[in-house]
Amino acid sequence: MDDTVGTECGVFAAIDFKQNPIFPYIYWGMRAQNHRGHQSHGFLTYDTKFNVHRGLDLIPKIKASDIPRWLSRLPGHVGIGNVRYTTSGRLNKEALIRGTQPVTVETDKVKLALSFNGNIVNTIRLKKELCKTFPCFSYDCDAELICRNLAVELMQGQDLHSAVKTCINEVEGAFSVSGITHEGELFAFKDPYGLRPLSTGCNPEGNICAFSSETVGFDINGFDHGFEIQPGEFVKAVEGNFERKQIVVPKRKALCAFEFAYFARPDSKLNGSYVYEVREGFGKNLGREYADIVKNSDVIFSLPETSDDAAYGLHEETGLRWERGTRRHRYVTDRAFILLSQERYSTINRKLNIVDHRISGRNLILVDDSIVRGDTTRVVVDKVRKFGAKEIHLFITFPRIIGPCFYGIDMATYGELIGSTKTPEEIAKIIGANSVNFQSIKGFVKATGMKKEDLCFGCATGEYPTPLAQRLANWMRKRFESGHKETGRLYEIDVENIT
Ligand code: SF4
């Protein structure tokens, strides 16, 4: 529950072949996925032109009296939506507004709209090349790079398949994309590693086809789940169905393992499994892996809400009581990273309440999903200690994070990650716990039901699935270890020319 980590984006897109207004479905599909991006949101529909609404912060509630106004501003039977947390582009307010998705390109020859989830690694080269065709191109988000890259190919007369194929071959990174052409066609595609989730769904009558980052986007609309789009696959919605084409040979599947531990909603399905069931498996594994600590503990606590399912699994495995002694203040939604650092401590305190009367004199297992910077964990441990806990043992479902993420998770440098230089024993000392116990990668993989080689564990192993990211990681690590100041966000680094 490290609140200082932001995720990348969420996508929902749909088309109604009976030509009914699509906006309500896009709205609810995005509302179900607001956890994937809090900084901005956007909706785009198509009738004979692109109609767009973009805004900062959370998706607003729509009063019944306002529905006609929204429908008249966003008419059309096909649409895409996005929620975004910025992991690329500039960070000032104007840039955030300009970087809000969906993005569009409209030239004499081509009109294209796109919603994107992920992060591009070779930004500098792509931007330089695109500036030749779009001289006023001011880069504000990776979605723009993909959208313009596709537009260039289409302007040169390529068809959509070929344009996407060229784009996938030129862009390195994580990208799960959905878009609309100027003819109102709805399509989606994924990078050749399938780092970010994106799947299909349809309404039971079969006239609405949709794409969603998480399956909760379908559930909220009453749609049936379809298939997960495969790495390097292009999918087009056609008359109540999907046309699939493997346009690039997948390099290897590398779904982000962190999605299971932290980002995805527990009631979403990833690779066919409910995330909450996978998290229960994490708790069971932790119980088995650290049986000695369990033997000497009195009670399980968890940090809501991403750790609750693992705590339940741990309780089932061990029989140890899971005490629901940590509660979130439901309507305190400010994210700690936006606030001034000196406010962080009190913000975390404001968000999380700990019920104290069963803590004193007991040995506690505290379950959390991950330790990134360690700020939040330190505050919580401190608070629990003040309530008189005898021993505090942290059980962490995601393996120790030792390196940055280049694929859309806001962990940009080695220096900010407590696990990049500290052992579990050292981390325990810093955050004031008796021990810190990370789930093994083997146990984690087993609980997902996937093969290790089909998951990305780059931030936990230092082995990244894509070549440029690996090169960048090695270069950054070397510089970090020799005392160089780290620059932060990736878009500032010309990855292909580092030596
Ligand atoms: S590096 Fe870590 S956070 Fe990033 S995609 Fe891979 S597993 Fe996910």
mmCIF file of C-alpha atoms in Angstrom, residues 13-15 22-23 42-54 70-81 101-115 147-148 150-151 154 160 178-187:
data_model
loop_
_atom_site.group_PDB
_atom_site.id
_atom_site.type_symbol
_atom_site.label_atom_id
_atom_site.label_comp_id
_atom_site.label_asym_id
_atom_site.label_seq_id
_atom_site.Cartn_x
_atom_site.Cartn_y
_atom_site.Cartn_z
ATOM 1 C CA ALA A 13 -13.597 1.479 -25.742
ATOM 2 C CA ALA A 14 -16.855 0.306 -27.293
ATOM 3 C CA ILE A 15 -18.970 0.317 -30.452
ATOM 4 C CA ILE A 22 -22.155 4.748 -26.664
ATOM 5 C CA PHE A 23 -21.119 7.381 -24.131
ATOM 6 C CA GLY A 42 -11.079 11.776 -21.021
ATOM 7 C CA PHE A 43 -13.863 10.549 -23.296
ATOM 8 C CA LEU A 44 -14.070 10.645 -27.060
ATOM 9 C CA THR A 45 -16.972 9.640 -29.265
ATOM 10 C CA TYR A 46 -17.386 9.619 -33.027
ATOM 11 C CA ASP A 47 -20.459 10.411 -35.094
ATOM 12 C CA THR A 48 -19.243 12.234 -38.170
ATOM 13 C CA LYS A 49 -16.391 13.861 -36.242
ATOM 14 C CA PHE A 50 -14.457 13.339 -33.023
ATOM 15 C CA ASN A 51 -16.217 14.760 -29.941
ATOM 16 C CA VAL A 52 -13.986 15.077 -26.916
ATOM 17 C CA HIS A 53 -14.211 15.784 -23.207
ATOM 18 C CA ARG A 54 -10.979 16.016 -21.212
ATOM 19 C CA TRP A 70 -23.312 14.976 -21.730
ATOM 20 C CA LEU A 71 -25.065 12.926 -24.413
ATOM 21 C CA SER A 72 -25.401 15.928 -26.690
ATOM 22 C CA ARG A 73 -21.718 16.835 -26.208
ATOM 23 C CA LEU A 74 -20.561 13.260 -26.829
ATOM 24 C CA PRO A 75 -22.851 11.833 -29.545
ATOM 25 C CA GLY A 76 -22.105 8.763 -31.627
ATOM 26 C CA HIS A 77 -22.195 4.981 -31.462
ATOM 27 C CA VAL A 78 -18.450 4.429 -31.037
ATOM 28 C CA GLY A 79 -16.120 5.810 -28.376
ATOM 29 C CA ILE A 80 -12.976 5.461 -26.307
ATOM 30 C CA GLY A 81 -12.062 6.593 -22.799
ATOM 31 C CA GLN A 101 -6.149 11.193 -23.411
ATOM 32 C CA PRO A 102 -7.741 10.210 -25.744
ATOM 33 C CA VAL A 103 -5.406 11.927 -28.201
ATOM 34 C CA THR A 104 -6.261 12.764 -31.807
ATOM 35 C CA VAL A 105 -4.470 13.504 -35.063
ATOM 36 C CA GLU A 106 -6.499 15.286 -37.699
ATOM 37 C CA THR A 107 -4.877 16.116 -41.050
ATOM 38 C CA ASP A 108 -6.362 16.515 -44.554
ATOM 39 C CA LYS A 109 -5.755 12.839 -45.228
ATOM 40 C CA VAL A 110 -6.058 11.122 -41.862
ATOM 41 C CA LYS A 111 -8.134 11.350 -38.724
ATOM 42 C CA LEU A 112 -7.274 9.099 -35.842
ATOM 43 C CA ALA A 113 -8.093 8.938 -32.107
ATOM 44 C CA LEU A 114 -6.280 6.807 -29.558
ATOM 45 C CA SER A 115 -6.402 5.733 -25.920
ATOM 46 C CA CYS A 147 -1.006 8.157 -32.649
ATOM 47 C CA ARG A 148 1.301 10.261 -34.845
ATOM 48 C CA LEU A 150 0.364 5.519 -37.033
ATOM 49 C CA ALA A 151 -0.860 8.662 -38.777
ATOM 50 C CA LEU A 154 -1.562 6.009 -42.964
ATOM 51 C CA LEU A 160 -4.397 0.163 -40.878
ATOM 52 C CA SER A 178 -7.477 1.185 -28.556
ATOM 53 C CA GLY A 179 -8.353 3.587 -31.373
ATOM 54 C CA ILE A 180 -10.958 4.905 -33.797
ATOM 55 C CA THR A 181 -10.337 5.661 -37.461
ATOM 56 C CA HIS A 182 -11.962 8.478 -39.451
ATOM 57 C CA GLU A 183 -14.420 5.901 -40.754
ATOM 58 C CA GLY A 184 -15.545 5.073 -37.215
ATOM 59 C CA GLU A 185 -13.797 1.688 -37.061
ATOM 60 C CA LEU A 186 -12.838 0.531 -33.561
ATOM 61 C CA PHE A 187 -9.591 -1.384 -33.152
#
